[in-house]
PDB file of C-alpha atoms in Angstrom:
ATOM      1  CA  LYS A   1      62.125 -23.238  -9.447  1.00  0.00           C
ATOM      2  CA  ALA A   2      58.844 -22.284 -11.116  1.00  0.00           C
ATOM      3  CA  MET A   3      60.738 -21.210 -14.228  1.00  0.00           C
ATOM      4  CA  SER A   4      62.612 -24.523 -14.360  1.00  0.00           C
ATOM      5  CA  TYR A   5      59.296 -26.411 -14.281  1.00  0.00           C
ATOM      6  CA  ARG A   6      57.984 -24.183 -17.041  1.00  0.00           C
ATOM      7  CA  ALA A   7      61.076 -24.796 -19.179  1.00  0.00           C
ATOM      8  CA  GLY A   8      60.743 -28.509 -18.545  1.00  0.00           C
ATOM      9  CA  PHE A   9      57.095 -28.543 -19.601  1.00  0.00           C
ATOM     10  CA  CYS A  10      58.061 -26.700 -22.808  1.00  0.00           C
ATOM     11  CA  ARG A  11      60.740 -29.291 -23.577  1.00  0.00           C
ATOM     12  CA  VAL A  12      58.242 -32.102 -23.081  1.00  0.00           C
ATOM     13  CA  ALA A  13      55.738 -30.298 -25.287  1.00  0.00           C
ATOM     14  CA  ALA A  14      58.279 -30.009 -28.071  1.00  0.00           C
ATOM     15  CA  SER A  15      59.547 -33.575 -27.701  1.00  0.00           C
ATOM     16  CA  PHE A  16      56.118 -35.175 -27.894  1.00  0.00           C
ATOM     17  CA  ASN A  17      54.400 -32.856 -30.347  1.00  0.00           C
ATOM     18  CA  ASN A  18      54.829 -35.347 -33.179  1.00  0.00           C
ATOM     19  CA  ILE A  19      53.635 -38.313 -31.098  1.00  0.00           C
ATOM     20  CA  ILE A  20      50.431 -36.670 -29.919  1.00  0.00           C
ATOM     21  CA  ASN A  21      49.414 -34.734 -33.008  1.00  0.00           C
ATOM     22  CA  THR A  22      50.154 -36.998 -35.955  1.00  0.00           C
ATOM     23  CA  ASP A  23      46.474 -37.226 -36.868  1.00  0.00           C
ATOM     24  CA  HIS A  24      45.397 -33.599 -36.468  1.00  0.00           C
ATOM     25  CA  ASP A  25      44.554 -32.829 -40.090  1.00  0.00           C
ATOM     26  CA  SER A  26      42.563 -29.713 -40.836  1.00  0.00           C
ATOM     27  CA  ASP A  27      39.780 -31.650 -42.569  1.00  0.00           C
ATOM     28  CA  ASP A  28      39.019 -33.507 -39.363  1.00  0.00           C
ATOM     29  CA  HIS A  29      39.223 -30.644 -36.882  1.00  0.00           C
ATOM     30  CA  ARG A  30      37.545 -27.458 -38.063  1.00  0.00           C
ATOM     31  CA  LYS A  31      36.777 -24.401 -35.982  1.00  0.00           C
ATOM     32  CA  ASP A  32      33.574 -22.421 -36.148  1.00  0.00           C
ATOM     33  CA  ASN A  33      33.438 -18.617 -35.927  1.00  0.00           C
ATOM     34  CA  HIS A  34      33.705 -18.788 -32.121  1.00  0.00           C
ATOM     35  CA  GLY A  35      36.880 -20.897 -32.126  1.00  0.00           C
ATOM     36  CA  LYS A  36      35.074 -24.015 -30.903  1.00  0.00           C
ATOM     37  CA  ILE A  37      36.585 -27.234 -32.239  1.00  0.00           C
ATOM     38  CA  GLU A  38      34.187 -29.673 -33.834  1.00  0.00           C
ATOM     39  CA  HIS A  39      35.447 -33.216 -34.350  1.00  0.00           C
ATOM     40  CA  THR A  40      34.032 -34.178 -37.732  1.00  0.00           C
ATOM     41  CA  GLY A  41      36.206 -36.942 -39.140  1.00  0.00           C
ATOM     42  CA  ASP A  42      37.479 -40.392 -38.257  1.00  0.00           C
ATOM     43  CA  LYS A  43      40.981 -39.388 -37.172  1.00  0.00           C
ATOM     44  CA  ASN A  44      42.280 -38.900 -33.671  1.00  0.00           C
ATOM     45  CA  PHE A  45      41.967 -35.845 -31.467  1.00  0.00           C
ATOM     46  CA  THR A  46      43.518 -35.027 -28.128  1.00  0.00           C
ATOM     47  CA  ILE A  47      41.976 -34.320 -24.729  1.00  0.00           C
ATOM     48  CA  ALA A  48      44.377 -33.013 -22.085  1.00  0.00           C
ATOM     49  CA  PHE A  49      43.856 -33.304 -18.313  1.00  0.00           C
ATOM     50  CA  TYR A  50      45.534 -31.610 -15.372  1.00  0.00           C
ATOM     51  CA  ASP A  51      45.525 -32.787 -11.760  1.00  0.00           C
ATOM     52  CA  SER A  52      47.958 -32.912  -8.867  1.00  0.00           C
ATOM     53  CA  GLY A  53      48.074 -36.711  -9.042  1.00  0.00           C
ATOM     54  CA  LEU A  54      45.749 -39.600  -9.791  1.00  0.00           C
ATOM     55  CA  GLY A  55      42.448 -37.805  -9.123  1.00  0.00           C
ATOM     56  CA  GLY A  56      41.868 -36.563 -12.653  1.00  0.00           C
ATOM     57  CA  PHE A  57      41.848 -40.144 -13.893  1.00  0.00           C
ATOM     58  CA  SER A  58      38.313 -40.405 -12.474  1.00  0.00           C
ATOM     59  CA  VAL A  59      37.376 -37.951 -15.231  1.00  0.00           C
ATOM     60  CA  VAL A  60      39.613 -39.672 -17.796  1.00  0.00           C
ATOM     61  CA  LYS A  61      37.704 -42.903 -17.079  1.00  0.00           C
ATOM     62  CA  GLU A  62      34.418 -41.324 -18.139  1.00  0.00           C
ATOM     63  CA  CYS A  63      35.962 -39.568 -21.125  1.00  0.00           C
ATOM     64  CA  VAL A  64      37.554 -42.693 -22.580  1.00  0.00           C
ATOM     65  CA  ALA A  65      34.260 -44.526 -22.154  1.00  0.00           C
ATOM     66  CA  LEU A  66      32.482 -41.841 -24.184  1.00  0.00           C
ATOM     67  CA  TYR A  67      35.293 -40.959 -26.613  1.00  0.00           C
ATOM     68  CA  PRO A  68      37.671 -43.931 -26.824  1.00  0.00           C
ATOM     69  CA  GLU A  69      39.209 -42.685 -30.080  1.00  0.00           C
ATOM     70  CA  ALA A  70      40.846 -39.778 -28.271  1.00  0.00           C
ATOM     71  CA  ASN A  71      44.520 -39.501 -27.473  1.00  0.00           C
ATOM     72  CA  ILE A  72      44.969 -38.455 -23.851  1.00  0.00           C
ATOM     73  CA  ILE A  73      47.582 -36.135 -22.357  1.00  0.00           C
ATOM     74  CA  TYR A  74      47.676 -36.121 -18.579  1.00  0.00           C
ATOM     75  CA  ILE A  75      49.770 -33.909 -16.332  1.00  0.00           C
ATOM     76  CA  ALA A  76      50.133 -35.434 -12.873  1.00  0.00           C
ATOM     77  CA  ASP A  77      51.594 -32.464 -11.016  1.00  0.00           C
ATOM     78  CA  THR A  78      52.881 -34.660  -8.229  1.00  0.00           C
ATOM     79  CA  ALA A  79      55.600 -32.194  -7.218  1.00  0.00           C
ATOM     80  CA  TYR A  80      52.749 -30.044  -5.864  1.00  0.00           C
ATOM     81  CA  CYS A  81      50.454 -32.764  -4.524  1.00  0.00           C
ATOM     82  CA  PRO A  82      48.259 -32.157  -2.621  1.00  0.00           C
ATOM     83  CA  LEU A  83      47.277 -28.842  -4.179  1.00  0.00           C
ATOM     84  CA  GLY A  84      44.623 -28.252  -1.531  1.00  0.00           C
ATOM     85  CA  THR A  85      47.216 -27.141   1.004  1.00  0.00           C
ATOM     86  CA  LYS A  86      49.099 -24.803  -1.363  1.00  0.00           C
ATOM     87  CA  PRO A  87      48.671 -20.996  -1.603  1.00  0.00           C
ATOM     88  CA  LYS A  88      46.264 -19.732  -4.242  1.00  0.00           C
ATOM     89  CA  SER A  89      49.092 -17.983  -6.073  1.00  0.00           C
ATOM     90  CA  VAL A  90      50.912 -21.284  -6.536  1.00  0.00           C
ATOM     91  CA  ILE A  91      47.755 -23.048  -7.729  1.00  0.00           C
ATOM     92  CA  LYS A  92      47.124 -20.306 -10.283  1.00  0.00           C
ATOM     93  CA  GLN A  93      50.687 -20.649 -11.604  1.00  0.00           C
ATOM     94  CA  ARG A  94      50.328 -24.413 -11.983  1.00  0.00           C
ATOM     95  CA  VAL A  95      47.094 -24.057 -13.968  1.00  0.00           C
ATOM     96  CA  GLU A  96      48.660 -21.445 -16.247  1.00  0.00           C
ATOM     97  CA  PHE A  97      51.661 -23.692 -16.864  1.00  0.00           C
ATOM     98  CA  ALA A  98      49.423 -26.664 -17.627  1.00  0.00           C
ATOM     99  CA  LEU A  99      47.258 -24.773 -20.107  1.00  0.00           C
ATOM    100  CA  LYS A 100      50.334 -23.390 -21.847  1.00  0.00           C
ATOM    101  CA  THR A 101      51.772 -26.890 -22.110  1.00  0.00           C
ATOM    102  CA  PHE A 102      48.530 -28.300 -23.493  1.00  0.00           C
ATOM    103  CA  SER A 103      48.359 -25.527 -26.078  1.00  0.00           C
ATOM    104  CA  GLU A 104      51.931 -26.172 -27.203  1.00  0.00           C
ATOM    105  CA  MET A 105      51.214 -29.894 -27.453  1.00  0.00           C
ATOM    106  CA  GLY A 106      48.223 -29.189 -29.696  1.00  0.00           C
ATOM    107  CA  ALA A 107      45.455 -30.433 -27.406  1.00  0.00           C
ATOM    108  CA  ASP A 108      41.951 -29.917 -28.786  1.00  0.00           C
ATOM    109  CA  TYR A 109      40.385 -29.865 -25.316  1.00  0.00           C
ATOM    110  CA  SER A 110      41.918 -29.035 -21.940  1.00  0.00           C
ATOM    111  CA  ILE A 111      40.240 -30.132 -18.720  1.00  0.00           C
ATOM    112  CA  ILE A 112      41.408 -28.880 -15.336  1.00  0.00           C
ATOM    113  CA  ALA A 113      40.331 -32.138 -13.711  1.00  0.00           C
ATOM    114  CA  CYS A 114      40.963 -30.891 -10.194  1.00  0.00           C
ATOM    115  CA  ASN A 115      38.414 -29.018  -8.110  1.00  0.00           C
ATOM    116  CA  THR A 116      41.043 -27.077  -6.162  1.00  0.00           C
ATOM    117  CA  ALA A 117      42.764 -25.970  -9.365  1.00  0.00           C
ATOM    118  CA  SER A 118      39.483 -25.169 -11.120  1.00  0.00           C
ATOM    119  CA  ILE A 119      38.296 -22.970  -8.266  1.00  0.00           C
ATOM    120  CA  ASN A 120      41.566 -21.222  -7.449  1.00  0.00           C
ATOM    121  CA  GLY A 121      43.377 -21.185 -10.775  1.00  0.00           C
ATOM    122  CA  LEU A 122      40.820 -21.085 -13.574  1.00  0.00           C
ATOM    123  CA  ASN A 123      38.869 -17.851 -13.987  1.00  0.00           C
ATOM    124  CA  SER A 124      35.870 -17.265 -16.234  1.00  0.00           C
ATOM    125  CA  GLU A 125      38.007 -15.564 -18.882  1.00  0.00           C
ATOM    126  CA  MET A 126      40.142 -18.698 -19.242  1.00  0.00           C
ATOM    127  CA  GLU A 127      37.184 -21.078 -19.593  1.00  0.00           C
ATOM    128  CA  SER A 128      35.626 -21.822 -22.993  1.00  0.00           C
ATOM    129  CA  ASP A 129      34.113 -24.721 -24.901  1.00  0.00           C
ATOM    130  CA  ASN A 130      37.631 -26.116 -25.154  1.00  0.00           C
ATOM    131  CA  VAL A 131      38.952 -25.272 -21.665  1.00  0.00           C
ATOM    132  CA  LEU A 132      36.838 -26.765 -18.899  1.00  0.00           C
ATOM    133  CA  GLY A 133      36.889 -26.941 -15.121  1.00  0.00           C
ATOM    134  CA  THR A 134      34.816 -28.923 -12.634  1.00  0.00           C
ATOM    135  CA  VAL A 135      32.486 -26.415 -10.969  1.00  0.00           C
ATOM    136  CA  THR A 136      29.669 -26.172 -13.519  1.00  0.00           C
ATOM    137  CA  ALA A 137      29.553 -29.928 -14.046  1.00  0.00           C
ATOM    138  CA  MET A 138      29.436 -30.567 -10.296  1.00  0.00           C
ATOM    139  CA  CYS A 139      26.470 -28.255  -9.815  1.00  0.00           C
ATOM    140  CA  ARG A 140      24.693 -29.727 -12.835  1.00  0.00           C
ATOM    141  CA  GLU A 141      25.067 -33.253 -11.457  1.00  0.00           C
ATOM    142  CA  ALA A 142      23.788 -32.171  -8.040  1.00  0.00           C
ATOM    143  CA  ALA A 143      20.758 -30.498  -9.653  1.00  0.00           C
ATOM    144  CA  ILE A 144      19.980 -33.717 -11.567  1.00  0.00           C
ATOM    145  CA  GLN A 145      20.357 -36.106  -8.638  1.00  0.00           C
ATOM    146  CA  LEU A 146      18.524 -33.940  -6.116  1.00  0.00           C
ATOM    147  CA  SER A 147      15.791 -32.624  -8.396  1.00  0.00           C
ATOM    148  CA  GLY A 148      13.048 -34.325  -6.357  1.00  0.00           C
ATOM    149  CA  ILE A 149      14.114 -32.813  -3.023  1.00  0.00           C
ATOM    150  CA  GLU A 150      12.983 -29.257  -2.354  1.00  0.00           C
ATOM    151  CA  ALA A 151      15.257 -28.538   0.621  1.00  0.00           C
ATOM    152  CA  PRO A 152      18.134 -31.030   0.568  1.00  0.00           C
ATOM    153  CA  SER A 153      20.782 -31.243   3.266  1.00  0.00           C
ATOM    154  CA  ILE A 154      24.127 -31.508   1.478  1.00  0.00           C
ATOM    155  CA  LEU A 155      27.646 -32.163   2.748  1.00  0.00           C
ATOM    156  CA  ILE A 156      30.481 -31.132   0.411  1.00  0.00           C
ATOM    157  CA  LEU A 157      33.742 -33.030   0.731  1.00  0.00           C
ATOM    158  CA  GLY A 158      36.836 -31.277  -0.587  1.00  0.00           C
ATOM    159  CA  THR A 159      40.314 -29.995   0.073  1.00  0.00           C
ATOM    160  CA  THR A 160      40.889 -27.140   2.481  1.00  0.00           C
ATOM    161  CA  GLN A 161      41.213 -24.650  -0.388  1.00  0.00           C
ATOM    162  CA  THR A 162      38.010 -25.876  -2.043  1.00  0.00           C
ATOM    163  CA  ILE A 163      35.982 -25.676   1.158  1.00  0.00           C
ATOM    164  CA  LYS A 164      37.431 -22.272   2.142  1.00  0.00           C
ATOM    165  CA  SER A 165      36.473 -20.843  -1.258  1.00  0.00           C
ATOM    166  CA  ASN A 166      32.734 -21.450  -0.557  1.00  0.00           C
ATOM    167  CA  ILE A 167      32.218 -21.799  -4.316  1.00  0.00           C
ATOM    168  CA  TYR A 168      30.218 -25.011  -4.055  1.00  0.00           C
ATOM    169  CA  THR A 169      28.381 -23.860  -0.955  1.00  0.00           C
ATOM    170  CA  ASP A 170      27.258 -20.664  -2.678  1.00  0.00           C
ATOM    171  CA  ARG A 171      26.394 -22.325  -5.994  1.00  0.00           C
ATOM    172  CA  LEU A 172      24.426 -25.136  -4.404  1.00  0.00           C
ATOM    173  CA  GLN A 173      22.652 -22.727  -2.058  1.00  0.00           C
ATOM    174  CA  ALA A 174      21.550 -20.774  -5.130  1.00  0.00           C
ATOM    175  CA  LEU A 175      20.219 -23.996  -6.672  1.00  0.00           C
ATOM    176  CA  PHE A 176      18.462 -25.031  -3.454  1.00  0.00           C
ATOM    177  CA  PRO A 177      17.529 -21.812  -1.569  1.00  0.00           C
ATOM    178  CA  ASN A 178      15.766 -23.769   1.174  1.00  0.00           C
ATOM    179  CA  GLY A 179      18.490 -26.370   1.497  1.00  0.00           C
ATOM    180  CA  TYR A 180      21.193 -26.759   4.110  1.00  0.00           C
ATOM    181  CA  ILE A 181      24.687 -26.796   2.598  1.00  0.00           C
ATOM    182  CA  GLU A 182      27.996 -27.157   4.418  1.00  0.00           C
ATOM    183  CA  GLY A 183      31.530 -28.293   3.650  1.00  0.00           C
ATOM    184  CA  LEU A 184      34.053 -30.592   5.286  1.00  0.00           C
ATOM    185  CA  ALA A 185      37.775 -30.426   4.498  1.00  0.00           C
ATOM    186  CA  THR A 186      38.994 -33.959   3.844  1.00  0.00           C
ATOM    187  CA  ASP A 187      42.575 -33.458   2.628  1.00  0.00           C
ATOM    188  CA  PRO A 188      43.708 -36.870   3.966  1.00  0.00           C
ATOM    189  CA  PHE A 189      41.546 -38.514   1.297  1.00  0.00           C
ATOM    190  CA  VAL A 190      43.881 -37.186  -1.410  1.00  0.00           C
ATOM    191  CA  THR A 191      46.933 -38.730   0.251  1.00  0.00           C
ATOM    192  CA  LEU A 192      44.978 -41.918   0.805  1.00  0.00           C
ATOM    193  CA  VAL A 193      44.345 -42.310  -2.928  1.00  0.00           C
ATOM    194  CA  GLU A 194      47.924 -41.460  -3.860  1.00  0.00           C
ATOM    195  CA  GLU A 195      49.610 -43.749  -1.326  1.00  0.00           C
ATOM    196  CA  SER A 196      47.230 -46.538  -0.320  1.00  0.00           C
ATOM    197  CA  ALA A 197      45.792 -48.071  -3.462  1.00  0.00           C
ATOM    198  CA  GLU A 198      46.026 -51.628  -2.110  1.00  0.00           C
ATOM    199  CA  ASP A 199      45.581 -51.040   1.634  1.00  0.00           C
ATOM    200  CA  ILE A 200      41.809 -51.454   1.782  1.00  0.00           C
ATOM    201  CA  ASN A 201      41.616 -51.607   5.571  1.00  0.00           C
ATOM    202  CA  ARG A 202      43.476 -48.322   5.956  1.00  0.00           C
ATOM    203  CA  ARG A 203      41.238 -46.664   3.387  1.00  0.00           C
ATOM    204  CA  ILE A 204      38.081 -47.815   5.162  1.00  0.00           C
ATOM    205  CA  THR A 205      39.395 -46.700   8.559  1.00  0.00           C
ATOM    206  CA  VAL A 206      40.592 -43.249   7.482  1.00  0.00           C
ATOM    207  CA  VAL A 207      37.389 -42.487   5.576  1.00  0.00           C
ATOM    208  CA  ALA A 208      35.168 -43.618   8.451  1.00  0.00           C
ATOM    209  CA  GLU A 209      37.160 -41.693  11.081  1.00  0.00           C
ATOM    210  CA  THR A 210      37.182 -38.512   8.974  1.00  0.00           C
ATOM    211  CA  LEU A 211      33.462 -38.571   8.233  1.00  0.00           C
ATOM    212  CA  LYS A 212      32.614 -39.213  11.895  1.00  0.00           C
ATOM    213  CA  ARG A 213      33.145 -35.480  12.430  1.00  0.00           C
ATOM    214  CA  ARG A 214      29.637 -34.932  11.065  1.00  0.00           C
ATOM    215  CA  LYS A 215      26.249 -36.452  11.919  1.00  0.00           C
ATOM    216  CA  LEU A 216      25.986 -38.231   8.602  1.00  0.00           C
ATOM    217  CA  GLU A 217      22.395 -39.373   9.094  1.00  0.00           C
ATOM    218  CA  THR A 218      21.252 -35.748   8.779  1.00  0.00           C
ATOM    219  CA  TYR A 219      22.302 -35.439   5.114  1.00  0.00           C
ATOM    220  CA  ASP A 220      20.436 -36.290   1.942  1.00  0.00           C
ATOM    221  CA  ALA A 221      23.577 -36.210  -0.196  1.00  0.00           C
ATOM    222  CA  VAL A 222      27.337 -35.964  -0.071  1.00  0.00           C
ATOM    223  CA  VAL A 223      29.122 -34.166  -2.902  1.00  0.00           C
ATOM    224  CA  MET A 224      32.577 -35.410  -3.882  1.00  0.00           C
ATOM    225  CA  GLY A 225      34.240 -32.047  -4.393  1.00  0.00           C
ATOM    226  CA  CYS A 226      37.590 -33.518  -5.389  1.00  0.00           C
ATOM    227  CA  THR A 227      38.324 -35.751  -8.369  1.00  0.00           C
ATOM    228  CA  HIS A 228      40.416 -38.032  -6.146  1.00  0.00           C
ATOM    229  CA  PHE A 229      37.366 -39.003  -4.129  1.00  0.00           C
ATOM    230  CA  PRO A 230      35.606 -41.259  -6.675  1.00  0.00           C
ATOM    231  CA  PHE A 231      38.490 -43.665  -6.084  1.00  0.00           C
ATOM    232  CA  LEU A 232      37.188 -43.881  -2.516  1.00  0.00           C
ATOM    233  CA  GLN A 233      33.540 -44.141  -3.497  1.00  0.00           C
ATOM    234  CA  HIS A 234      33.170 -47.655  -2.060  1.00  0.00           C
ATOM    235  CA  GLU A 235      34.685 -46.609   1.272  1.00  0.00           C
ATOM    236  CA  ILE A 236      32.646 -43.399   1.382  1.00  0.00           C
ATOM    237  CA  LYS A 237      29.421 -45.300   0.728  1.00  0.00           C
ATOM    238  CA  MET A 238      30.307 -47.770   3.465  1.00  0.00           C
ATOM    239  CA  ALA A 239      30.639 -44.905   5.933  1.00  0.00           C
ATOM    240  CA  LEU A 240      27.462 -43.158   4.775  1.00  0.00           C
ATOM    241  CA  GLY A 241      25.062 -46.056   4.420  1.00  0.00           C
ATOM    242  CA  GLU A 242      22.582 -46.735   1.650  1.00  0.00           C
ATOM    243  CA  GLU A 243      20.201 -43.834   2.203  1.00  0.00           C
ATOM    244  CA  ILE A 244      22.583 -40.984   1.410  1.00  0.00           C
ATOM    245  CA  LYS A 245      23.260 -40.105  -2.227  1.00  0.00           C
ATOM    246  CA  VAL A 246      26.885 -39.740  -3.324  1.00  0.00           C
ATOM    247  CA  ILE A 247      27.311 -37.175  -6.091  1.00  0.00           C
ATOM    248  CA  ASN A 248      30.237 -37.717  -8.460  1.00  0.00           C
ATOM    249  CA  PRO A 249      30.593 -35.092 -11.226  1.00  0.00           C
ATOM    250  CA  ALA A 250      33.075 -37.021 -13.405  1.00  0.00           C
ATOM    251  CA  LEU A 251      30.533 -38.117 -16.025  1.00  0.00           C
ATOM    252  CA  GLN A 252      29.077 -34.605 -16.255  1.00  0.00           C
ATOM    253  CA  ILE A 253      32.550 -33.205 -16.856  1.00  0.00           C
ATOM    254  CA  ALA A 254      33.053 -35.689 -19.694  1.00  0.00           C
ATOM    255  CA  LYS A 255      29.673 -34.849 -21.186  1.00  0.00           C
ATOM    256  CA  SER A 256      30.585 -31.159 -21.125  1.00  0.00           C
ATOM    257  CA  LEU A 257      32.829 -31.812 -24.113  1.00  0.00           C
ATOM    258  CA  LYS A 258      30.969 -31.000 -27.314  1.00  0.00           C
ATOM    259  CA  LEU A 259      31.706 -34.343 -28.921  1.00  0.00           C
ATOM    260  CA  THR A 260      29.791 -37.250 -30.367  1.00  0.00           C
ATOM    261  CA  GLU A 261      30.131 -40.594 -28.615  1.00  0.00           C
ATOM    262  CA  THR A 262      32.032 -43.189 -30.643  1.00  0.00           C
ATOM    263  CA  GLU A 263      32.957 -46.847 -30.481  1.00  0.00           C
ATOM    264  CA  ASN A 264      36.577 -46.743 -31.643  1.00  0.00           C
ATOM    265  CA  ARG A 265      39.502 -47.985 -29.595  1.00  0.00           C
ATOM    266  CA  LEU A 266      41.411 -45.767 -27.163  1.00  0.00           C
ATOM    267  CA  LYS A 267      44.700 -44.828 -28.821  1.00  0.00           C
ATOM    268  CA  GLN A 268      47.208 -43.570 -26.274  1.00  0.00           C
ATOM    269  CA  VAL A 269      47.514 -42.062 -22.810  1.00  0.00           C
ATOM    270  CA  SER A 270      50.629 -39.936 -22.293  1.00  0.00           C
ATOM    271  CA  VAL A 271      51.349 -38.994 -18.674  1.00  0.00           C
ATOM    272  CA  ILE A 272      53.725 -36.213 -17.632  1.00  0.00           C
ATOM    273  CA  SER A 273      54.545 -36.274 -13.930  1.00  0.00           C
ATOM    274  CA  THR A 274      56.471 -33.498 -12.198  1.00  0.00           C
ATOM    275  CA  GLY A 275      57.464 -35.384  -9.054  1.00  0.00           C
ATOM    276  CA  TYR A 276      56.929 -38.976  -7.957  1.00  0.00           C
ATOM    277  CA  THR A 277      55.534 -41.504 -10.427  1.00  0.00           C
ATOM    278  CA  PRO A 278      51.800 -42.087  -9.827  1.00  0.00           C
ATOM    279  CA  ASN A 279      50.662 -45.586  -8.935  1.00  0.00           C
ATOM    280  CA  TYR A 280      49.113 -46.593 -12.238  1.00  0.00           C
ATOM    281  CA  ASP A 281      47.774 -49.820 -10.705  1.00  0.00           C
ATOM    282  CA  ALA A 282      45.053 -47.600  -9.217  1.00  0.00           C
ATOM    283  CA  VAL A 283      43.755 -46.782 -12.716  1.00  0.00           C
ATOM    284  CA  PRO A 284      43.529 -50.181 -14.451  1.00  0.00           C
ATOM    285  CA  PHE A 285      40.958 -48.922 -16.950  1.00  0.00           C
ATOM    286  CA  VAL A 286      43.704 -46.976 -18.762  1.00  0.00           C
ATOM    287  CA  SER A 287      46.982 -48.289 -17.344  1.00  0.00           C
ATOM    288  CA  LYS A 288      47.714 -50.584 -20.287  1.00  0.00           C
ATOM    289  CA  TYR A 289      47.604 -47.594 -22.623  1.00  0.00           C
ATOM    290  CA  ILE A 290      49.815 -45.323 -20.528  1.00  0.00           C
ATOM    291  CA  ARG A 291      53.079 -44.067 -21.920  1.00  0.00           C
ATOM    292  CA  SER A 292      54.809 -42.319 -19.036  1.00  0.00           C
ATOM    293  CA  ILE A 293      56.790 -39.261 -20.088  1.00  0.00           C
ATOM    294  CA  ASN A 294      59.716 -37.438 -18.434  1.00  0.00           C
ATOM    295  CA  GLN A 295      59.170 -38.278 -14.810  1.00  0.00           C
ATOM    296  CA  THR A 296      61.401 -35.485 -13.536  1.00  0.00           C
ATOM    297  CA  VAL A 297      60.014 -32.414 -15.355  1.00  0.00           C
TER     298      VAL A 297
END
């Protein structure tokens, strides 16, 4: 089955190569001695995103605000959603397939816009200026928002795989040696975003009931360790109250791209989904630009 998905991704890559890369002239995309792509002209370039479903669109939202001239490729790996309950070996395979697809489609930048996939499928050798995950940006945003607190108490929300990895716990503990850091697996939040875009009451109830497992008043900040969670930011803030900071790394991930902000119009968003079709009504900031591709890859 894995090989059939890989073959399907390759077919999509070939089919849409001309659509996505019509403006990739060498004069507008030059590489320095380290292979880093510098966007220097007025023509389009492509940023590719991978997530199990809608979550990565929280990062797309920030990227299109900063770089609206970019073409967007988005793999919604819905056949494997939620990734947080899958074995690490499967997650690693999905990331490898995504990066191979992005390379074949000529993407200038590839963002693994999924915390679970970044932690379990993207190693340091795979990361570069042009291949990014979420971990560094998350820790950078936490350092910025909590810079005035010497010993913050932080709750990390994430999938089971993210919390079990202890990556964020260890990184944040290194940033705040005197702080108290712990994680809470909140896998139902992923399903909530994917399935309940319009059911506000259900969203509020599920978020509140899940977060009741912790004494929320004891925390200075809650870290959204999953890119799905910014779509629940309103509900999360309702449960937390006004005093607790909510840390969303999406903007920091977007700023990690070595690009200059522009004011041109967003060109195209091409979505490849491997299972069910995502509910694009949940992402109105880009939905009118979406061209959905090969829903059964």
